[in-house]
Structures are given as C-alpha cells and as structure tokens.
PDB file of C-alpha atoms in Angstrom:
ATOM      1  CA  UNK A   1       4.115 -27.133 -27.370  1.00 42.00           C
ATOM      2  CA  UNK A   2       6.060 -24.205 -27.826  1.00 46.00           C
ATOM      3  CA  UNK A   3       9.113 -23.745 -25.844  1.00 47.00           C
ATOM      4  CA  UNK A   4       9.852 -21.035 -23.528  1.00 49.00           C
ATOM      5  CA  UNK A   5      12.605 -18.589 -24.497  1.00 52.00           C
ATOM      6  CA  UNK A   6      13.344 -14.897 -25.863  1.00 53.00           C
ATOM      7  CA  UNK A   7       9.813 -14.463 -27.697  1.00 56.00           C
ATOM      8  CA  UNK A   8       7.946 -15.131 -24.135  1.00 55.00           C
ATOM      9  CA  UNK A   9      10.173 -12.973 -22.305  1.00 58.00           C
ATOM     10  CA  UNK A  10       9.146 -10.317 -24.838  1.00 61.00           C
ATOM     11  CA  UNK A  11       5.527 -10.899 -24.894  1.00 65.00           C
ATOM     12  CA  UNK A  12       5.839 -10.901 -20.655  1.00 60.00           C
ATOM     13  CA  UNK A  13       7.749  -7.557 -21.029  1.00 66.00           C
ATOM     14  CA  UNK A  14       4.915  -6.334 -23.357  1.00 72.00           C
ATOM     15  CA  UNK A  15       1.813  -7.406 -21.574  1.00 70.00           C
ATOM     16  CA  UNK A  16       1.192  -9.593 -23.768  1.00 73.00           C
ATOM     17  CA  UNK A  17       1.571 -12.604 -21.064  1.00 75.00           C
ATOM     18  CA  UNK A  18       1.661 -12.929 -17.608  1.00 76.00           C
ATOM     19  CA  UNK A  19       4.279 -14.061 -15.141  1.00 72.00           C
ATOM     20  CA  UNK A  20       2.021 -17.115 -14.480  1.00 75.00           C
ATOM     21  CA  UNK A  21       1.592 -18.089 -17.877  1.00 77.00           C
ATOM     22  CA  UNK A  22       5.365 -17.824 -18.762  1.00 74.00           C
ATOM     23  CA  UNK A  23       6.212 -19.680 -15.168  1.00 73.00           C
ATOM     24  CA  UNK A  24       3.868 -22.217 -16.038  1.00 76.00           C
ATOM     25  CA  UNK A  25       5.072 -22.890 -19.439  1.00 74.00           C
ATOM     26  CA  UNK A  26       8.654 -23.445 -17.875  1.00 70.00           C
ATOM     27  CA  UNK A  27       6.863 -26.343 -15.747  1.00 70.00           C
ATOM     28  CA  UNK A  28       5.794 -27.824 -18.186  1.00 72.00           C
ATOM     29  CA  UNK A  29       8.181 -27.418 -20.736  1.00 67.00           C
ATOM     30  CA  UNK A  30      10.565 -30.897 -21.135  1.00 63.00           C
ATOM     31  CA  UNK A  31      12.777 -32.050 -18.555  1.00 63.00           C
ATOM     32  CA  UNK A  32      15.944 -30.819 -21.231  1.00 66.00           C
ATOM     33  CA  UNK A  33      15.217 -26.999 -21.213  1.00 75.00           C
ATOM     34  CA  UNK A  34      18.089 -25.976 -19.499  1.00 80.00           C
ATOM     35  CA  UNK A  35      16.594 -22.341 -19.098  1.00 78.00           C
ATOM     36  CA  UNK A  36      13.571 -24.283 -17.453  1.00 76.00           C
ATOM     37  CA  UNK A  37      15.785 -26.213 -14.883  1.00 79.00           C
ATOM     38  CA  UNK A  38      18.312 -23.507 -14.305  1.00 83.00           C
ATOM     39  CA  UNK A  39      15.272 -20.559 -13.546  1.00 79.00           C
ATOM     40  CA  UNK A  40      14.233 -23.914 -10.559  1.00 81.00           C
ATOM     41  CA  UNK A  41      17.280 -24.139  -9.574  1.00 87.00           C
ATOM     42  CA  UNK A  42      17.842 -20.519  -8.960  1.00 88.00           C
ATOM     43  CA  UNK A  43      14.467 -20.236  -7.545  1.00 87.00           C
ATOM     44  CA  UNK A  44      15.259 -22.496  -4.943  1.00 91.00           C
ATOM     45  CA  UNK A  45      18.550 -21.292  -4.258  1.00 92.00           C
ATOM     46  CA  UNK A  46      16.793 -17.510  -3.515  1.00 93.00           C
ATOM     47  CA  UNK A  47      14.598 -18.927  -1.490  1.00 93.00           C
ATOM     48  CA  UNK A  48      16.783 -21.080   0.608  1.00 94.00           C
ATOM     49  CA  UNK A  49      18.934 -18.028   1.396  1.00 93.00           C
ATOM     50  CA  UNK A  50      15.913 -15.739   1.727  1.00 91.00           C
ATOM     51  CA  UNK A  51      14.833 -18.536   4.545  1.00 91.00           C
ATOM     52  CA  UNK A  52      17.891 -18.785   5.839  1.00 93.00           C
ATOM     53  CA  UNK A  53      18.427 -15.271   7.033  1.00 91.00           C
ATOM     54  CA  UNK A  54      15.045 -14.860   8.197  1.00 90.00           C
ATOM     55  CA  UNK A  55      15.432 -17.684  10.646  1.00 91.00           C
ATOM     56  CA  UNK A  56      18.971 -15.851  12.150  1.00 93.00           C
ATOM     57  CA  UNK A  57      18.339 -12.271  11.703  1.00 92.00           C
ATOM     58  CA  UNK A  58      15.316 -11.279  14.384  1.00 92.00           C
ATOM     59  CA  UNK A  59      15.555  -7.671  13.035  1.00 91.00           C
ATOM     60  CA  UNK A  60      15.155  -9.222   9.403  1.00 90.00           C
ATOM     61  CA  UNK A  61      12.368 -11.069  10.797  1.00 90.00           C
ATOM     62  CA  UNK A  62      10.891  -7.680  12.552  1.00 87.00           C
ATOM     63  CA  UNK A  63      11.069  -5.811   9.097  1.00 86.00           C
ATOM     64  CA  UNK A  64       9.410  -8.482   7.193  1.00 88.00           C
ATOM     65  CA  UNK A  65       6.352  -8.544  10.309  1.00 86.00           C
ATOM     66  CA  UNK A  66       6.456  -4.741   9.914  1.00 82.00           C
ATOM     67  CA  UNK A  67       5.643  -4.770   6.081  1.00 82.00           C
ATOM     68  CA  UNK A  68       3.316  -7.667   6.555  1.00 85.00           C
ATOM     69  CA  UNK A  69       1.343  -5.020   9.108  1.00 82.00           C
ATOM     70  CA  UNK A  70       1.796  -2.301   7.010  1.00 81.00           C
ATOM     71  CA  UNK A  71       0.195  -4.075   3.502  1.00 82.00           C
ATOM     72  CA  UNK A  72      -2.636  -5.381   5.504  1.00 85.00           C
ATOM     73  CA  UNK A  73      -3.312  -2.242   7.248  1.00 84.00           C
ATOM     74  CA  UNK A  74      -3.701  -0.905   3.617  1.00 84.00           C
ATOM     75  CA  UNK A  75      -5.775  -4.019   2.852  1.00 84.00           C
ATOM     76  CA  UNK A  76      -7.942  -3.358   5.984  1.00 84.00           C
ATOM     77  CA  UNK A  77      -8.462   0.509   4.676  1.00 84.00           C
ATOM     78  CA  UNK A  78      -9.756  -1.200   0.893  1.00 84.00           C
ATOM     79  CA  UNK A  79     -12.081  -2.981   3.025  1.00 82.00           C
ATOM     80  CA  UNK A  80     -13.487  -0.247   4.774  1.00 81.00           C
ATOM     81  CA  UNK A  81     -13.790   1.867   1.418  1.00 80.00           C
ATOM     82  CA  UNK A  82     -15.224  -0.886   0.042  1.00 77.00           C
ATOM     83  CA  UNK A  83     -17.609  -1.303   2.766  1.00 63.00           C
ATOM     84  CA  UNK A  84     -20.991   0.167   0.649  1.00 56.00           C
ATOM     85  CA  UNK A  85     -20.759  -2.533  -1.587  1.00 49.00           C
ATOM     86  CA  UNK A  86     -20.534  -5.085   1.160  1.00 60.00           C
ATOM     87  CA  UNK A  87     -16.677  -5.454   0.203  1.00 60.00           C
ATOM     88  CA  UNK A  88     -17.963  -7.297  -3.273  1.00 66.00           C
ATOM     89  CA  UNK A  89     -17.197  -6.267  -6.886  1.00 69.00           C
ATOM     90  CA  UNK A  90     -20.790  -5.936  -7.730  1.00 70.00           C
ATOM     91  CA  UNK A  91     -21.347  -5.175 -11.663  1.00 71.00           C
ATOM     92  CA  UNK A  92     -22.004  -7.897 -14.007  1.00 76.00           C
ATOM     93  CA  UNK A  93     -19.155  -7.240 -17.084  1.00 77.00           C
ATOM     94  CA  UNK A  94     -16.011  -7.401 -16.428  1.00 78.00           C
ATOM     95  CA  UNK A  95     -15.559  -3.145 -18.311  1.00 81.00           C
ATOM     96  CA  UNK A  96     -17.623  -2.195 -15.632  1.00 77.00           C
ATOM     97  CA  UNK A  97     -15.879  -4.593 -13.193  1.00 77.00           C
ATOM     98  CA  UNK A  98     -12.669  -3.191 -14.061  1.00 80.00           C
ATOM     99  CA  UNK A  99     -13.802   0.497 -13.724  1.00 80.00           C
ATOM    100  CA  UNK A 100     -15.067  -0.070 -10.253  1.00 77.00           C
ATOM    101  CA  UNK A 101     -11.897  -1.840  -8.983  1.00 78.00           C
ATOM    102  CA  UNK A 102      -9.650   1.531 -10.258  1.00 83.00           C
ATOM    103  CA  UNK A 103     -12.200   3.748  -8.592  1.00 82.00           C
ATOM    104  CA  UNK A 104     -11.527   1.964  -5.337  1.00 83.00           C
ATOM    105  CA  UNK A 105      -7.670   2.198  -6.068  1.00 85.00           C
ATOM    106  CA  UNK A 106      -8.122   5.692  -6.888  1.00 88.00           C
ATOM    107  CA  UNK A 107      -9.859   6.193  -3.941  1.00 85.00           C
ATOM    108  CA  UNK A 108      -7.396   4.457  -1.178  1.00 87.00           C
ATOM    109  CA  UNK A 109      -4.257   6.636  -3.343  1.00 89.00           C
ATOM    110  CA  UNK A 110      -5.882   9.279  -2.592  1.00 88.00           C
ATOM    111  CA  UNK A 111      -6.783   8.478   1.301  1.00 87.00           C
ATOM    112  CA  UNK A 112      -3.126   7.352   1.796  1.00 89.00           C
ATOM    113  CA  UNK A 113      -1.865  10.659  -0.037  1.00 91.00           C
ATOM    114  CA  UNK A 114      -4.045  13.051   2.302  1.00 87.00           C
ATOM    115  CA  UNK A 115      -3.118  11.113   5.017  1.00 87.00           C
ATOM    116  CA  UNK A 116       0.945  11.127   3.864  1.00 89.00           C
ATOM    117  CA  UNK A 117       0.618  14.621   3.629  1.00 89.00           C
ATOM    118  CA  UNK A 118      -0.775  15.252   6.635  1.00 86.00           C
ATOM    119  CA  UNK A 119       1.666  13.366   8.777  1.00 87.00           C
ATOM    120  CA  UNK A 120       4.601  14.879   7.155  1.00 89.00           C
ATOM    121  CA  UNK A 121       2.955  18.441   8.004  1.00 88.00           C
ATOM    122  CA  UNK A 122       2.743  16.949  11.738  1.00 86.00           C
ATOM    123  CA  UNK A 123       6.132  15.592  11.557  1.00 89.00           C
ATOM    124  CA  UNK A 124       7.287  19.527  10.671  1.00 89.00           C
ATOM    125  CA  UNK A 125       5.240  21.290  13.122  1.00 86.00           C
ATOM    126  CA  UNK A 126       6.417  19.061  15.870  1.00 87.00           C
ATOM    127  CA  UNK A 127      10.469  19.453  14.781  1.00 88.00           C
ATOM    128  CA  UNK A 128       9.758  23.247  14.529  1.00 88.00           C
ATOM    129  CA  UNK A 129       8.683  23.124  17.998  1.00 85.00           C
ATOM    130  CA  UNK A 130      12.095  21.596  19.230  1.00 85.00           C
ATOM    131  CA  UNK A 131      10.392  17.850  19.690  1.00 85.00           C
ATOM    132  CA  UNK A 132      12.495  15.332  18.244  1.00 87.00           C
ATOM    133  CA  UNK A 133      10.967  12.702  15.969  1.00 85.00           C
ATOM    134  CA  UNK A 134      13.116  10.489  14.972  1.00 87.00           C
ATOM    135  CA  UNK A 135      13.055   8.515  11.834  1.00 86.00           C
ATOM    136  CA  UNK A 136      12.928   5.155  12.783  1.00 83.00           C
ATOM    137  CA  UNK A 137       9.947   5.965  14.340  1.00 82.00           C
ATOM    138  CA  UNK A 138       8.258   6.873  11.730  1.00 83.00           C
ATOM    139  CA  UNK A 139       9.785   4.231   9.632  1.00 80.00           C
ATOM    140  CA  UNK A 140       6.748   2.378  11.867  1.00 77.00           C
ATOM    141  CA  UNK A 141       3.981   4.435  11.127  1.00 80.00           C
ATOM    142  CA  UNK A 142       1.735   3.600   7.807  1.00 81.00           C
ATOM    143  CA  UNK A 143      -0.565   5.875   6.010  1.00 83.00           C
ATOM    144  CA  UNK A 144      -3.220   3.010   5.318  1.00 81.00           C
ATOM    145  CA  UNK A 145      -5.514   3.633   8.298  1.00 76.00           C
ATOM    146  CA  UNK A 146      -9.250   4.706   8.202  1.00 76.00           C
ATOM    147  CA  UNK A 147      -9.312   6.310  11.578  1.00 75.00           C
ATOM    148  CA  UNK A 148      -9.528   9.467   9.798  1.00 74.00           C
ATOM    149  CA  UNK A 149     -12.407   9.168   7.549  1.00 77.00           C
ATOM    150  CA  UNK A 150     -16.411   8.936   8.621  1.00 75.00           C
ATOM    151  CA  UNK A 151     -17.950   6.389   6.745  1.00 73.00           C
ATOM    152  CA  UNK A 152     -21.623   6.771   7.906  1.00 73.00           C
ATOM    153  CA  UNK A 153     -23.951   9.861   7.879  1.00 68.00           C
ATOM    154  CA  UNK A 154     -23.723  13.280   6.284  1.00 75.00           C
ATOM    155  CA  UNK A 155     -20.861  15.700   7.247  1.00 74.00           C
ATOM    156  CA  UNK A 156     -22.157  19.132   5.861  1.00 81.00           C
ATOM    157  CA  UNK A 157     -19.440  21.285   4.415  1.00 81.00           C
ATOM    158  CA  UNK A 158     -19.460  25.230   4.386  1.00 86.00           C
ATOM    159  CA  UNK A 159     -17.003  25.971   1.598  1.00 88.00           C
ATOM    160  CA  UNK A 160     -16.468  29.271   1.934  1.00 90.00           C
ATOM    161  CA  UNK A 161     -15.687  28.657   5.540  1.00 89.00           C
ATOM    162  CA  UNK A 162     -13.449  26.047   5.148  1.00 86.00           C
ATOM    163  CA  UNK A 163     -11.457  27.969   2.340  1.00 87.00           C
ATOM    164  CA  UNK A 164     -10.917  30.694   4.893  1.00 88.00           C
ATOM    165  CA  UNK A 165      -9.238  28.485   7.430  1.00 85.00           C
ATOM    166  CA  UNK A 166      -6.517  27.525   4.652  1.00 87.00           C
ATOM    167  CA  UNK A 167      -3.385  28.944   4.993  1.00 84.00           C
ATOM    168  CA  UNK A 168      -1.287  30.531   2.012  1.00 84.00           C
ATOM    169  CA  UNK A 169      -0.126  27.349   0.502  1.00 84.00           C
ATOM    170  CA  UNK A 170      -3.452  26.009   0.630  1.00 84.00           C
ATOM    171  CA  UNK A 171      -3.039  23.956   3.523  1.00 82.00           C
ATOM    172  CA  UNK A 172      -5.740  23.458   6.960  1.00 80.00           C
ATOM    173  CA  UNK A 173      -4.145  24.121   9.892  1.00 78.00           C
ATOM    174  CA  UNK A 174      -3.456  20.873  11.758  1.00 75.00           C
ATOM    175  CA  UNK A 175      -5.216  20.235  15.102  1.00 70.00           C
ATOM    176  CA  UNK A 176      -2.955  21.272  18.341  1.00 67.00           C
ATOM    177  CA  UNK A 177      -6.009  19.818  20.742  1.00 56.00           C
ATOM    178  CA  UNK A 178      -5.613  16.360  19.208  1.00 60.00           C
ATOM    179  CA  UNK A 179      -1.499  16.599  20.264  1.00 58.00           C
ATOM    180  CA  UNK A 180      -2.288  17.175  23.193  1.00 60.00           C
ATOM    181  CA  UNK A 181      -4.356  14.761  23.888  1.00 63.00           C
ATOM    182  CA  UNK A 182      -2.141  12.006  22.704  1.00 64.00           C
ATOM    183  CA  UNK A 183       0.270  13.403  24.784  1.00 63.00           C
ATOM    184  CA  UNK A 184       2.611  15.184  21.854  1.00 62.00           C
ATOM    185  CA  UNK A 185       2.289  18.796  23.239  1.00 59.00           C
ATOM    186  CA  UNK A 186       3.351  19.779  26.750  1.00 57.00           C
TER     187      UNK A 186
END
C-alpha cells in the first residue's frame, strides 16, 4: 500500500481524489505514520472542543439549531422542485444523471436568488418607510422556502403586461396588500 503524504494531498487539491479516499487511506495506513496518528489526534481534539462549547454556550447551541433549520429548509425546497420526478433521479447513465442533478441545483440557485432579491427589496421599502428592521432579525430569515412558487396548474403570463408593471431598473413592484396583511404596514 501506498502511504499517505504530499502526492495525496495534491491529487485531493486537484480532484483527482476525494476527502474520503485520502481519510480512508490514513485509517488504514500503519499504526507508525505519524501524519496518520497526529491528523486523529487533532481530529479528536476539534471535536472535543467543538462539543464542549456547544454543551455551555445555549446561544452557540441556538446558532447551530438555526443553520440546521436553515439547510433543511433549503433541502425541503429541492424536494419540492424535485417533486415531478417523485423526488428520484430518474435517467439511467450516470451523464444524464449528472445533468439532471445540476438542473435541479440550477434551479433552487435561482429560486433562492429571486427570493434573496426580493426580500432585500422588502427589507428597503420597509426602512424607507421609517420601520426598523433590524438585522438580527433577518439574520433568522432563509431564502430556501417554496411558499412562493405554484407547483401545480398553468399560470398564463401576458408579457407585454407584465413588462409594463416593471419599474426603471427592471424590477416588479413589491406587493403593499400582502404587508399589510401580515401586519408590516399600519
């Protein structure tokens, strides 16, 4: 067996191995690799400290539940993009495999841009009008929702109509009957 060292770390930096393969090298790799036993050693070490301040910091432990909410709310809005393929990676090589699994990225990037884009223009309005929004608050909020999108039926678009309601930067006007119904407008 090969040992571990500088020529794996290269072929990891290069794509030319994965983490797992390198990690699982180390494993297995004799008992006097030092590299082997020292990256364990450190592992566990980062891990016992990681631990360690989880269990005495509760706001730690809030901001590690928040981004635990946060990626599966973005996991939740794959699944619901997904949903026309019954949430299954359907074509039979692994090309074609591939392409569908980007489409589906490229597909919730673009969702969670919109939607970024669209709060921060909310965000604005509301601060124009004098309402403060604070950032912590929003430090909360996560783009990664489908709330926004209809998944079932037709929507018929009039382009030319639409295009007219853009304003000059190319923008549609946000919805002031929607904040006030959630309560964000007097």
């Amino acid at each position: 067996m090969v040992e571990p060292g500088p020529a794996r770390a290269g072929s990891l930096k290069y794509g030319q191995a994965t983490a797992s393969l390198i990690v699982g090298k180390w494993s297995a790799a004799s008992r006097q690799n030092t590299l082997a036993a020292a990256l364990k050693e450190w592992g566990m070490l980062r891990r016992t400290v990681h631990l360690a301040k989880y269990l005495s910091d509760p706001a730690f432990r809030r901001k590690i539940s928040r981004q635990l909410n946060q990626g599966e709310s973005l996991h939740a809005l794959r699944r619901d993009l997904h949903y026309a393929q019954q949430d299954a990676i359907t074509r039979p090589h692994l090309e074609q495999q591939t392409e569908q699994a980007w489409c589906l990225t490229l597909l919730t990037d673009s969702v969670v841009a919109w939607t970024t884009e669209y709060y921060s223009r909310a965000v604005l309005e509301l601060r124009s009008q004098g309402r403060e929004v604070s950032d912590e608050i929003l430090s909360h909020i996560s783009p990664g929702h489908s709330d926004n999108i209809n998944f079932f039926g037709v929507i018929n678009v009039d382009v030319e109509a639409e295009l007219a309601k853009l304003d000059t930067s190319g923008w549609r006007p946000l919805r002031p009957a929607q904040l006030r119904e959630l309560g964000l407008t007097p």
